[in-house]
Amino acid sequence: MAGLIEFVPNFSEGRRGETIEALARAARGAEGARLLDYSADRDHNRSVFTLAGSPEGVAGAAIALCRVAAERIDLREHRGEHPRIGASDVFPFVPLRGTGMAECAALARRVGERVWRELGIPVYLYGEAAGRPERRSLPAIRRGGFEGLGAKMLLPEWAPDYGGRAPHPSAGAVAVGARGPLIAFNINLDTPDGGAARAIARKIRASSGGLPACRAIGVVLRERGLSQVSINLTDYRKTSLPVVYEAVKAEAGRLGVSVAGSEIIGLAPARALTDCAAAYLHLEGFDTSRVLEGLE
Amino acid sequence: MAGLIEFVPNFSEGRRGETIEALARAARGAEGARLLDYSADRDHNRSVFTLAGSPEGVAGAAIALCRVAAERIDLREHRGEHPRIGASDVFPFVPLRGTGMAECAALARRVGERVWRELGIPVYLYGEAAGRPERRSLPAIRRGGFEGLGAKMLLPEWAPDYGGRAPHPSAGAVAVGARGPLIAFNINLDTPDGGAARAIARKIRASSGGLPACRAIGVVLRERGLSQVSINLTDYRKTSLPVVYEAVKAEAGRLGVSVAGSEIIGLAPARALTDCAAAYLHLEGFDTSRVLEGLE
């Protein structure tokens, strides 16, 4: 069996169904890759696709998707709750089976080079594909957003890895990288005021001394009349779903708001679910080798 | 890919490591089947093996295992907390992929016939393989245990499906059947007195008007100084792990005892784990199609 790579592109469009379906068609049409899941969020104004395939398959899908996004999304008209720099905002490649991080980083460089050469969109390499230590961090690359990108790209330390010193006028720039599996986990709060969500995000995220391997921002979900702690768990073995959920629930309780629900965006590793069962059911000695569907 | 069947034999031996290892060797040696998991419990004095393979593979494994169990286990000397009628006590076949219940029932009949013909041990067909409605229920077949089996087999309605009207002197009889996936879930209570476990089991089991698709007995775990509600969830879509766990925890609290932990015996379907995450994390719209390892 050839090596399998997961590709989880994020696009700055979560409202116009036509554009989202055009992206889905491009993903389905890619040879050597399969579309596993996609979802869009109107408040974030963002969509997340999950594909898996051979290195060549996901590379082809990345170029096809980036082309559709550049044709259909104009960031000058984009408003949404989530920080972003590009129409195709983030292109992460994740090793699944029979591939390693080095292969994903090399793939990110090849795709990044093609995005610039074939589509004229500048590229920052991030995560395990980063060429400089300060570009390992996606939030650092995205700081300032699309609106601040023109000025940022003129700074000597923010020259892109591929491309000139100016954003693509409508499509911005793309962060292309390699990373381990990540869980995108959003916890919704029963209040339209974003203050509690932001305070909780500050409290729990690793960058402010909170939970390890936890990134979090607080956002308002205007259309749903809720607010949200939007979380990325970059290593669920360090901070599990139950630990971050209980932390948010406890902090919310202190602030007098309650949890309205939660959602996982994209896929989650089986281990995240066995950890959850172990935590809540006081389950001893159960691991992913004992999930029935693991059989081959 | 040929059809895949799960085979989950239960043996009346949970203490003598040599016998358990002899069974494991026989399971590993079976062609066309793979040993996925096995565990033994000293208090139940019982072991549970999980294999998967082709119909012919698991049939061969069943005969090989039944032979080893008959050679090494003498029920006349067996004491343990769990009801049982045989050295090989229960032989369930479960459809996994590319096979259906009818095929598993037919397989159970073929294996049952061979157990009697080749090993001289009488067989009751149960579950979806049962020839009579009252034999669908495993507890009905096992009622009276090995000790009552000689008298029971003389009753006209309890003539075995294969074999004469007397148990094998040391190996008793075997219940061979077909069923859907089942979760064996034990919840341990922090008291060596079995009264609370028995009261809770009575309260939660379907047969006394409790939770649907839930079988339960209360047992004492003498060696661990605990007691246990030993549960079979025969349809986890009707009663989930979180629902039965919270029910037991609440009943235990009412009786002034606390839950010391829990364990799943054998394998569990991925859906049981996504249900658990959904219940405890208030997770919306997440299902097994979004477990990363589901990829093929």
mmCIF file of C-alpha atoms in Angstrom, chain B residues 8 28 39 74 120 149 152-154 172 180-181 190 200 203 209 224 227 273-274 288-289:
data_model
loop_
_atom_site.group_PDB
_atom_site.id
_atom_site.type_symbol
_atom_site.label_atom_id
_atom_site.label_comp_id
_atom_site.label_asym_id
_atom_site.label_seq_id
_atom_site.Cartn_x
_atom_site.Cartn_y
_atom_site.Cartn_z
ATOM 1 C CA VAL B 8 -15.700 -14.564 21.009
ATOM 2 C CA ARG B 28 -2.864 -18.304 17.374
ATOM 3 C CA SER B 39 -8.232 -11.646 29.014
ATOM 4 C CA ASP B 74 -12.722 -30.066 34.614
ATOM 5 C CA GLY B 120 -18.542 -35.764 22.202
ATOM 6 C CA LEU B 149 -27.182 -29.626 33.874
ATOM 7 C CA LYS B 152 -32.018 -30.316 33.089
ATOM 8 C CA MET B 153 -30.924 -32.307 30.042
ATOM 9 C CA LEU B 154 -33.391 -35.054 30.924
ATOM 10 C CA GLY B 172 -20.420 -30.084 30.395
ATOM 11 C CA GLY B 180 -24.841 -9.052 16.867
ATOM 12 C CA PRO B 181 -21.922 -7.175 18.393
ATOM 13 C CA ASP B 190 -15.725 -0.017 46.104
ATOM 14 C CA ILE B 200 -28.092 -2.429 41.061
ATOM 15 C CA LYS B 203 -32.557 -2.435 38.876
ATOM 16 C CA GLY B 209 -37.910 -3.551 33.472
ATOM 17 C CA ARG B 224 -9.709 -7.684 44.440
ATOM 18 C CA SER B 227 -17.870 -6.153 43.905
ATOM 19 C CA LEU B 273 -16.960 5.413 21.634
ATOM 20 C CA THR B 274 -18.337 8.209 19.458
ATOM 21 C CA THR B 288 -17.787 7.039 13.142
ATOM 22 C CA SER B 289 -17.226 8.206 9.560
#
